[in-house]
């Protein structure tokens, strides 16, 4: 058992029920569901919607740059709306990730740096734990090695090779604990923890 | 032209559709009825360009919608589409004002965008 007080794998260790957190839900969405398949379903929907918005945003940004200044100002409204909606989708995705980790039985102990998943547990080093916690707190977002050095470890002086080393170690931990998530690397975007959908 | 209806319960979309009010000019646009030919041609060009952009964005949205789940498509229909349609309608209407002004000033109707 973990040495310290265990917590569900939630952002910043705050164990606030996800249904209390308010972003706008889509029709049929119920954060109180007890079925992890539902959580997986909504993660997939929000991930798709975010990708869709990214595509539209890229298109609008490119086109707006070619407009005359007064038109650019008028079209800026489109950009603001898309960005606001993306922010809302990201919030819902975060909530669903938290929910799926709750339903999956993923627990983390920040004091003892222990991670437990479905009766298996492992102790992590400080940096392993910080990286895992950071990726769990920011699901489905990609971070470059520089961002990880600065944001997960707050130590930009470390070498990028350190990130690759710790990514390898975390991947092994995911396997050892049978956590259904992949630490993926996309060229040009960086690393992200993605829940496995099958 | 029929005004776009915003879905209830979506304040972001309601605000955006309200922003699509075609009585609302861009900064520095002025009143078409008072404009010189040069000014009218300038604003006709501005609205032609931005309307073309909105139409391309709408086409892209519809294209990307095909890859969405049913829930995702419904959300896009409810949010993105009315916003872009409202904006495009506003720009189309404003373009109409400037077209009419250009025609009024020099009868340049063969040069409609």
mmCIF file of C-alpha atoms in Angstrom:
data_model
loop_
_atom_site.group_PDB
_atom_site.id
_atom_site.type_symbol
_atom_site.label_atom_id
_atom_site.label_comp_id
_atom_site.label_asym_id
_atom_site.label_seq_id
_atom_site.Cartn_x
_atom_site.Cartn_y
_atom_site.Cartn_z
ATOM 1 C CA UNK A 1 0.000 0.000 0.000
ATOM 2 C CA UNK A 2 1.148 3.575 -0.526
ATOM 3 C CA UNK A 3 2.999 5.078 2.392
ATOM 4 C CA UNK A 4 1.245 8.443 2.364
ATOM 5 C CA UNK A 5 -2.344 9.395 1.870
ATOM 6 C CA UNK A 6 -3.476 8.242 -1.560
ATOM 7 C CA UNK A 7 -5.450 10.424 -3.910
ATOM 8 C CA UNK A 8 -7.276 9.872 -7.126
ATOM 9 C CA UNK A 9 -5.181 10.961 -10.094
ATOM 10 C CA UNK A 10 -6.573 14.467 -10.264
ATOM 11 C CA UNK A 11 -5.068 17.792 -11.225
ATOM 12 C CA UNK A 12 -2.878 19.237 -8.514
ATOM 13 C CA UNK A 13 -4.056 16.566 -6.084
ATOM 14 C CA UNK A 14 -7.361 18.377 -5.471
ATOM 15 C CA UNK A 15 -9.988 15.720 -4.927
ATOM 16 C CA UNK A 16 -12.972 17.760 -6.092
ATOM 17 C CA UNK A 17 -15.808 15.699 -7.581
ATOM 18 C CA UNK A 18 -15.714 16.134 -11.326
ATOM 19 C CA UNK A 19 -19.467 16.691 -11.576
ATOM 20 C CA UNK A 20 -19.028 19.889 -9.510
ATOM 21 C CA UNK A 21 -16.743 21.455 -12.045
ATOM 22 C CA UNK A 22 -18.621 23.491 -14.529
ATOM 23 C CA UNK A 23 -18.011 23.547 -18.242
ATOM 24 C CA UNK A 24 -20.870 23.158 -20.644
ATOM 25 C CA UNK A 25 -21.813 19.577 -21.360
ATOM 26 C CA UNK A 26 -22.954 18.243 -24.696
ATOM 27 C CA UNK A 27 -26.296 16.545 -25.107
ATOM 28 C CA UNK A 28 -26.272 13.105 -23.486
ATOM 29 C CA UNK A 29 -23.079 13.722 -21.557
ATOM 30 C CA UNK A 30 -23.090 12.606 -17.920
ATOM 31 C CA UNK A 31 -19.922 13.000 -15.882
ATOM 32 C CA UNK A 32 -21.370 10.960 -13.035
ATOM 33 C CA UNK A 33 -21.434 7.821 -15.134
ATOM 34 C CA UNK A 34 -19.969 4.716 -13.563
ATOM 35 C CA UNK A 35 -19.092 3.191 -16.922
ATOM 36 C CA UNK A 36 -15.553 3.781 -18.060
ATOM 37 C CA UNK A 37 -16.656 3.054 -21.649
ATOM 38 C CA UNK A 38 -18.790 6.227 -21.496
ATOM 39 C CA UNK A 39 -15.778 8.211 -20.327
ATOM 40 C CA UNK A 40 -13.709 6.760 -23.167
ATOM 41 C CA UNK A 41 -16.479 7.651 -25.625
ATOM 42 C CA UNK A 42 -16.567 11.305 -24.517
ATOM 43 C CA UNK A 43 -12.804 11.558 -24.472
ATOM 44 C CA UNK A 44 -12.838 10.477 -28.071
ATOM 45 C CA UNK A 45 -15.533 13.026 -28.983
ATOM 46 C CA UNK A 46 -13.766 15.940 -27.315
ATOM 47 C CA UNK A 47 -10.415 14.913 -28.757
ATOM 48 C CA UNK A 48 -11.996 14.908 -32.230
ATOM 49 C CA UNK A 49 -13.675 18.257 -31.631
ATOM 50 C CA UNK A 50 -10.378 19.753 -30.519
ATOM 51 C CA UNK A 51 -8.635 18.430 -33.593
ATOM 52 C CA UNK A 52 -11.450 19.822 -35.719
ATOM 53 C CA UNK A 53 -11.113 23.248 -34.104
ATOM 54 C CA UNK A 54 -7.351 23.173 -34.583
ATOM 55 C CA UNK A 55 -7.909 22.569 -38.275
ATOM 56 C CA UNK A 56 -10.371 25.450 -38.565
ATOM 57 C CA UNK A 57 -8.204 27.750 -36.485
ATOM 58 C CA UNK A 58 -5.166 27.082 -38.665
ATOM 59 C CA UNK A 59 -7.231 27.775 -41.769
ATOM 60 C CA UNK A 60 -8.715 31.016 -40.417
ATOM 61 C CA UNK A 61 -5.328 32.272 -39.146
ATOM 62 C CA UNK A 62 -3.786 31.678 -42.548
ATOM 63 C CA UNK A 63 -6.605 33.439 -44.379
ATOM 64 C CA UNK A 64 -6.883 36.357 -41.967
ATOM 65 C CA UNK A 65 -3.206 37.164 -42.473
ATOM 66 C CA UNK A 66 -3.964 37.917 -46.148
ATOM 67 C CA UNK A 67 -6.772 40.378 -45.423
ATOM 68 C CA UNK A 68 -6.583 44.172 -45.243
ATOM 69 C CA UNK A 69 -6.155 45.523 -41.673
ATOM 70 C CA UNK A 70 -9.826 46.550 -41.107
ATOM 71 C CA UNK A 71 -10.991 43.145 -42.291
ATOM 72 C CA UNK A 72 -8.392 41.452 -40.113
ATOM 73 C CA UNK A 73 -9.876 43.225 -37.114
ATOM 74 C CA UNK A 74 -13.408 42.119 -38.012
ATOM 75 C CA UNK A 75 -12.296 38.554 -38.643
ATOM 76 C CA UNK A 76 -10.445 38.455 -35.325
ATOM 77 C CA UNK A 77 -13.845 37.715 -33.788
ATOM 78 C CA UNK A 78 -13.823 34.345 -35.530
ATOM 79 C CA UNK A 79 -10.461 33.539 -34.005
ATOM 80 C CA UNK A 80 -11.586 34.559 -30.536
ATOM 81 C CA UNK A 81 -14.724 32.430 -30.743
ATOM 82 C CA UNK A 82 -12.827 29.386 -31.956
ATOM 83 C CA UNK A 83 -10.195 29.777 -29.236
ATOM 84 C CA UNK A 84 -12.879 30.166 -26.547
ATOM 85 C CA UNK A 85 -14.682 27.064 -27.742
ATOM 86 C CA UNK A 86 -11.412 25.135 -27.857
ATOM 87 C CA UNK A 87 -10.731 26.145 -24.288
ATOM 88 C CA UNK A 88 -14.166 24.816 -23.290
ATOM 89 C CA UNK A 89 -13.579 21.512 -25.077
ATOM 90 C CA UNK A 90 -10.173 21.167 -23.433
ATOM 91 C CA UNK A 91 -11.793 21.672 -20.021
ATOM 92 C CA UNK A 92 -14.338 18.949 -20.745
ATOM 93 C CA UNK A 93 -11.601 16.644 -21.998
ATOM 94 C CA UNK A 94 -9.632 17.228 -18.795
ATOM 95 C CA UNK A 95 -12.712 16.385 -16.728
ATOM 96 C CA UNK A 96 -13.301 13.207 -18.655
ATOM 97 C CA UNK A 97 -9.664 12.172 -18.257
ATOM 98 C CA UNK A 98 -9.961 12.694 -14.538
ATOM 99 C CA UNK A 99 -13.144 10.686 -14.534
ATOM 100 C CA UNK A 100 -11.670 7.834 -16.499
ATOM 101 C CA UNK A 101 -8.694 7.632 -14.160
ATOM 102 C CA UNK A 102 -11.128 7.524 -11.226
ATOM 103 C CA UNK A 103 -13.135 4.785 -12.894
ATOM 104 C CA UNK A 104 -9.968 2.912 -13.844
ATOM 105 C CA UNK A 105 -8.766 3.019 -10.258
ATOM 106 C CA UNK A 106 -5.590 5.016 -10.830
ATOM 107 C CA UNK A 107 -4.301 6.474 -7.582
ATOM 108 C CA UNK A 108 -1.256 8.555 -6.926
ATOM 109 C CA UNK A 109 0.463 9.400 -3.682
ATOM 110 C CA UNK A 110 2.441 12.628 -4.014
ATOM 111 C CA UNK A 111 4.046 12.228 -0.595
ATOM 112 C CA UNK A 112 5.397 8.732 -1.104
ATOM 113 C CA UNK A 113 5.579 9.164 -4.919
ATOM 114 C CA UNK A 114 3.678 5.927 -5.362
ATOM 115 C CA UNK A 115 1.327 5.132 -8.222
ATOM 116 C CA UNK A 116 -1.288 2.438 -7.878
ATOM 117 C CA UNK A 117 -3.480 0.984 -10.574
ATOM 118 C CA UNK A 118 -5.825 -1.938 -10.091
ATOM 119 C CA UNK A 119 -3.937 -3.556 -7.220
ATOM 120 C CA UNK A 120 -0.509 -2.982 -8.731
ATOM 121 C CA UNK A 121 1.738 -0.261 -7.435
ATOM 122 C CA UNK A 122 5.162 1.158 -8.012
ATOM 123 C CA UNK A 123 7.367 3.787 -6.356
ATOM 124 C CA UNK A 124 8.716 6.475 -8.623
ATOM 125 C CA UNK A 125 11.732 8.727 -8.464
ATOM 126 C CA UNK A 126 11.069 12.425 -7.993
ATOM 127 C CA UNK A 127 11.487 13.250 -11.676
ATOM 128 C CA UNK A 128 9.469 10.259 -12.858
ATOM 129 C CA UNK A 129 6.673 11.285 -10.556
ATOM 130 C CA UNK A 130 6.792 14.938 -11.581
ATOM 131 C CA UNK A 131 6.662 14.016 -15.262
ATOM 132 C CA UNK A 132 3.780 11.564 -14.785
ATOM 133 C CA UNK A 133 1.844 14.040 -12.665
ATOM 134 C CA UNK A 134 2.409 16.791 -15.236
ATOM 135 C CA UNK A 135 1.188 14.630 -18.109
ATOM 136 C CA UNK A 136 -1.831 13.428 -16.122
ATOM 137 C CA UNK A 137 -2.684 17.033 -15.301
ATOM 138 C CA UNK A 138 -2.489 18.063 -18.959
ATOM 139 C CA UNK A 139 -3.995 15.172 -20.860
ATOM 140 C CA UNK A 140 -4.160 15.056 -24.601
ATOM 141 C CA UNK A 141 -1.827 18.031 -25.036
ATOM 142 C CA UNK A 142 1.591 17.864 -26.555
ATOM 143 C CA UNK A 143 4.701 19.238 -24.900
ATOM 144 C CA UNK A 144 8.137 19.691 -26.394
ATOM 145 C CA UNK A 145 11.231 18.635 -24.483
ATOM 146 C CA UNK A 146 11.878 22.293 -23.647
ATOM 147 C CA UNK A 147 8.357 22.685 -22.252
ATOM 148 C CA UNK A 148 8.720 19.522 -20.181
ATOM 149 C CA UNK A 149 12.044 20.685 -18.799
ATOM 150 C CA UNK A 150 10.570 24.053 -17.839
ATOM 151 C CA UNK A 151 7.051 23.086 -16.792
ATOM 152 C CA UNK A 152 7.200 19.528 -15.461
ATOM 153 C CA UNK A 153 10.559 19.792 -13.727
ATOM 154 C CA UNK A 154 11.103 23.541 -13.527
ATOM 155 C CA UNK A 155 14.717 22.931 -14.485
ATOM 156 C CA UNK A 156 15.458 24.170 -18.014
ATOM 157 C CA UNK A 157 19.165 23.578 -17.392
ATOM 158 C CA UNK A 158 18.733 19.819 -17.822
ATOM 159 C CA UNK A 159 19.602 18.262 -21.175
ATOM 160 C CA UNK A 160 16.852 17.211 -23.618
ATOM 161 C CA UNK A 161 18.280 13.670 -23.455
ATOM 162 C CA UNK A 162 17.018 13.548 -19.869
ATOM 163 C CA UNK A 163 13.457 13.936 -21.137
ATOM 164 C CA UNK A 164 13.883 11.046 -23.543
ATOM 165 C CA UNK A 165 15.368 8.942 -20.762
ATOM 166 C CA UNK A 166 12.468 9.643 -18.397
ATOM 167 C CA UNK A 167 9.918 9.112 -21.157
ATOM 168 C CA UNK A 168 11.373 5.633 -21.675
ATOM 169 C CA UNK A 169 11.112 4.939 -17.968
ATOM 170 C CA UNK A 170 7.545 6.200 -17.736
ATOM 171 C CA UNK A 171 6.509 4.079 -20.694
ATOM 172 C CA UNK A 172 7.811 1.035 -18.859
ATOM 173 C CA UNK A 173 5.896 2.069 -15.715
ATOM 174 C CA UNK A 174 2.682 2.376 -17.746
ATOM 175 C CA UNK A 175 3.274 -1.156 -18.993
ATOM 176 C CA UNK A 176 4.154 -2.519 -15.534
ATOM 177 C CA UNK A 177 1.000 -1.057 -14.007
ATOM 178 C CA UNK A 178 -1.160 -1.984 -17.013
ATOM 179 C CA UNK A 179 -2.325 1.619 -17.300
ATOM 180 C CA UNK A 180 -4.234 1.876 -20.596
ATOM 181 C CA UNK A 181 -2.413 4.948 -21.855
ATOM 182 C CA UNK A 182 0.438 5.620 -24.232
ATOM 183 C CA UNK A 183 3.093 8.255 -23.911
ATOM 184 C CA UNK A 184 3.227 9.207 -27.559
ATOM 185 C CA UNK A 185 5.683 11.406 -29.403
ATOM 186 C CA UNK A 186 4.643 13.356 -32.480
ATOM 187 C CA UNK A 187 7.323 15.069 -34.556
ATOM 188 C CA UNK A 188 7.082 18.822 -34.209
ATOM 189 C CA UNK A 189 4.544 18.646 -31.383
ATOM 190 C CA UNK A 190 6.261 16.715 -28.617
ATOM 191 C CA UNK A 191 5.030 14.245 -26.034
ATOM 192 C CA UNK A 192 1.536 13.554 -24.771
ATOM 193 C CA UNK A 193 -0.201 11.012 -22.569
ATOM 194 C CA UNK A 194 -3.087 9.581 -24.570
ATOM 195 C CA UNK A 195 -5.682 7.221 -23.175
ATOM 196 C CA UNK A 196 -5.806 4.017 -25.172
ATOM 197 C CA UNK A 197 -9.241 3.620 -26.695
ATOM 198 C CA UNK A 198 -9.192 -0.121 -27.361
ATOM 199 C CA UNK B 1 -32.476 38.017 -45.759
ATOM 200 C CA UNK B 2 -33.327 35.776 -42.814
ATOM 201 C CA UNK B 3 -31.369 36.380 -39.650
ATOM 202 C CA UNK B 4 -29.445 33.474 -38.140
ATOM 203 C CA UNK B 5 -30.932 32.104 -34.925
ATOM 204 C CA UNK B 6 -28.496 31.310 -32.134
ATOM 205 C CA UNK B 7 -29.118 28.156 -30.109
ATOM 206 C CA UNK B 8 -30.335 28.885 -26.593
ATOM 207 C CA UNK B 9 -28.015 27.996 -23.743
ATOM 208 C CA UNK B 10 -24.900 28.795 -25.738
ATOM 209 C CA UNK B 11 -23.856 32.308 -24.722
ATOM 210 C CA UNK B 12 -20.721 32.136 -26.871
ATOM 211 C CA UNK B 13 -22.775 31.496 -29.971
ATOM 212 C CA UNK B 14 -25.482 33.992 -29.006
ATOM 213 C CA UNK B 15 -22.813 36.709 -28.670
ATOM 214 C CA UNK B 16 -21.226 35.727 -31.940
ATOM 215 C CA UNK B 17 -24.472 35.739 -33.853
ATOM 216 C CA UNK B 18 -25.314 39.096 -32.350
ATOM 217 C CA UNK B 19 -21.921 40.244 -33.646
ATOM 218 C CA UNK B 20 -23.183 39.263 -37.070
ATOM 219 C CA UNK B 21 -25.544 42.253 -37.026
ATOM 220 C CA UNK B 22 -25.127 43.775 -40.469
ATOM 221 C CA UNK B 23 -25.943 47.291 -39.317
ATOM 222 C CA UNK B 24 -22.560 47.156 -37.617
ATOM 223 C CA UNK B 25 -19.787 48.636 -39.796
ATOM 224 C CA UNK B 26 -16.079 47.964 -39.485
ATOM 225 C CA UNK B 27 -13.823 50.534 -37.848
ATOM 226 C CA UNK B 28 -13.326 53.542 -40.133
ATOM 227 C CA UNK B 29 -15.943 52.383 -42.600
ATOM 228 C CA UNK B 30 -18.312 55.336 -42.473
ATOM 229 C CA UNK B 31 -21.725 55.625 -44.119
ATOM 230 C CA UNK B 32 -21.953 54.297 -47.703
ATOM 231 C CA UNK B 33 -24.314 57.112 -48.716
ATOM 232 C CA UNK B 34 -21.674 59.719 -47.891
ATOM 233 C CA UNK B 35 -18.696 57.923 -49.425
ATOM 234 C CA UNK B 36 -16.577 58.947 -52.396
ATOM 235 C CA UNK B 37 -16.023 56.477 -55.231
ATOM 236 C CA UNK B 38 -12.499 55.715 -54.027
ATOM 237 C CA UNK B 39 -13.762 55.026 -50.526
ATOM 238 C CA UNK B 40 -16.625 52.880 -51.822
ATOM 239 C CA UNK B 41 -14.290 50.833 -54.029
ATOM 240 C CA UNK B 42 -11.942 50.303 -51.112
ATOM 241 C CA UNK B 43 -14.678 48.984 -48.838
ATOM 242 C CA UNK B 44 -16.169 46.865 -51.576
ATOM 243 C CA UNK B 45 -12.778 45.186 -51.937
ATOM 244 C CA UNK B 46 -12.490 44.674 -48.172
ATOM 245 C CA UNK B 47 -15.898 43.012 -47.945
ATOM 246 C CA UNK B 48 -15.331 40.919 -51.036
ATOM 247 C CA UNK B 49 -12.159 39.505 -49.517
ATOM 248 C CA UNK B 50 -13.549 38.824 -46.070
ATOM 249 C CA UNK B 51 -16.725 37.282 -47.456
ATOM 250 C CA UNK B 52 -14.644 34.974 -49.649
ATOM 251 C CA UNK B 53 -12.671 33.978 -46.578
ATOM 252 C CA UNK B 54 -15.788 33.211 -44.528
ATOM 253 C CA UNK B 55 -17.204 31.125 -47.349
ATOM 254 C CA UNK B 56 -13.973 29.143 -47.586
ATOM 255 C CA UNK B 57 -14.016 28.605 -43.814
ATOM 256 C CA UNK B 58 -17.606 27.391 -43.982
ATOM 257 C CA UNK B 59 -16.723 24.988 -46.770
ATOM 258 C CA UNK B 60 -13.795 23.697 -44.710
ATOM 259 C CA UNK B 61 -16.034 23.249 -41.658
ATOM 260 C CA UNK B 62 -18.504 21.203 -43.683
ATOM 261 C CA UNK B 63 -15.661 19.130 -45.113
ATOM 262 C CA UNK B 64 -14.182 18.419 -41.660
ATOM 263 C CA UNK B 65 -17.604 17.655 -40.209
ATOM 264 C CA UNK B 66 -17.701 14.480 -42.239
ATOM 265 C CA UNK B 67 -14.949 13.057 -40.052
ATOM 266 C CA UNK B 68 -16.826 13.747 -36.796
ATOM 267 C CA UNK B 69 -18.952 11.446 -34.672
ATOM 268 C CA UNK B 70 -22.713 12.120 -34.566
ATOM 269 C CA UNK B 71 -22.294 14.040 -31.288
ATOM 270 C CA UNK B 72 -19.400 16.016 -32.732
ATOM 271 C CA UNK B 73 -21.331 16.899 -35.885
ATOM 272 C CA UNK B 74 -24.276 18.027 -33.805
ATOM 273 C CA UNK B 75 -22.030 20.269 -31.718
ATOM 274 C CA UNK B 76 -20.455 21.793 -34.819
ATOM 275 C CA UNK B 77 -23.888 22.361 -36.375
ATOM 276 C CA UNK B 78 -24.926 24.074 -33.177
ATOM 277 C CA UNK B 79 -21.858 26.251 -32.716
ATOM 278 C CA UNK B 80 -19.482 26.766 -35.624
ATOM 279 C CA UNK B 81 -21.936 26.811 -38.450
ATOM 280 C CA UNK B 82 -24.307 29.530 -37.127
ATOM 281 C CA UNK B 83 -21.370 31.713 -36.125
ATOM 282 C CA UNK B 84 -19.732 31.624 -39.529
ATOM 283 C CA UNK B 85 -23.043 31.905 -41.356
ATOM 284 C CA UNK B 86 -23.962 34.975 -39.288
ATOM 285 C CA UNK B 87 -20.628 36.595 -39.994
ATOM 286 C CA UNK B 88 -20.865 35.806 -43.702
ATOM 287 C CA UNK B 89 -24.391 37.231 -43.870
ATOM 288 C CA UNK B 90 -23.241 40.402 -42.220
ATOM 289 C CA UNK B 91 -20.367 40.801 -44.662
ATOM 290 C CA UNK B 92 -22.600 39.958 -47.635
ATOM 291 C CA UNK B 93 -25.071 42.607 -46.594
ATOM 292 C CA UNK B 94 -22.363 45.224 -46.080
ATOM 293 C CA UNK B 95 -20.891 44.323 -49.457
ATOM 294 C CA UNK B 96 -24.321 44.921 -50.954
ATOM 295 C CA UNK B 97 -24.357 48.458 -49.540
ATOM 296 C CA UNK B 98 -20.958 49.224 -51.043
ATOM 297 C CA UNK B 99 -21.839 47.626 -54.368
ATOM 298 C CA UNK B 100 -24.899 49.833 -54.541
ATOM 299 C CA UNK B 101 -22.842 52.909 -53.676
ATOM 300 C CA UNK B 102 -20.258 52.156 -56.363
ATOM 301 C CA UNK B 103 -23.027 51.667 -58.910
ATOM 302 C CA UNK B 104 -24.686 54.868 -57.805
ATOM 303 C CA UNK B 105 -21.463 56.841 -58.221
ATOM 304 C CA UNK B 106 -20.283 55.567 -61.580
ATOM 305 C CA UNK B 107 -22.629 52.898 -62.871
ATOM 306 C CA UNK B 108 -19.881 50.336 -62.580
ATOM 307 C CA UNK B 109 -22.321 47.407 -62.433
ATOM 308 C CA UNK B 110 -20.250 45.195 -64.747
ATOM 309 C CA UNK B 111 -17.567 44.999 -62.070
ATOM 310 C CA UNK B 112 -19.618 43.192 -59.446
ATOM 311 C CA UNK B 113 -17.671 40.693 -57.373
#
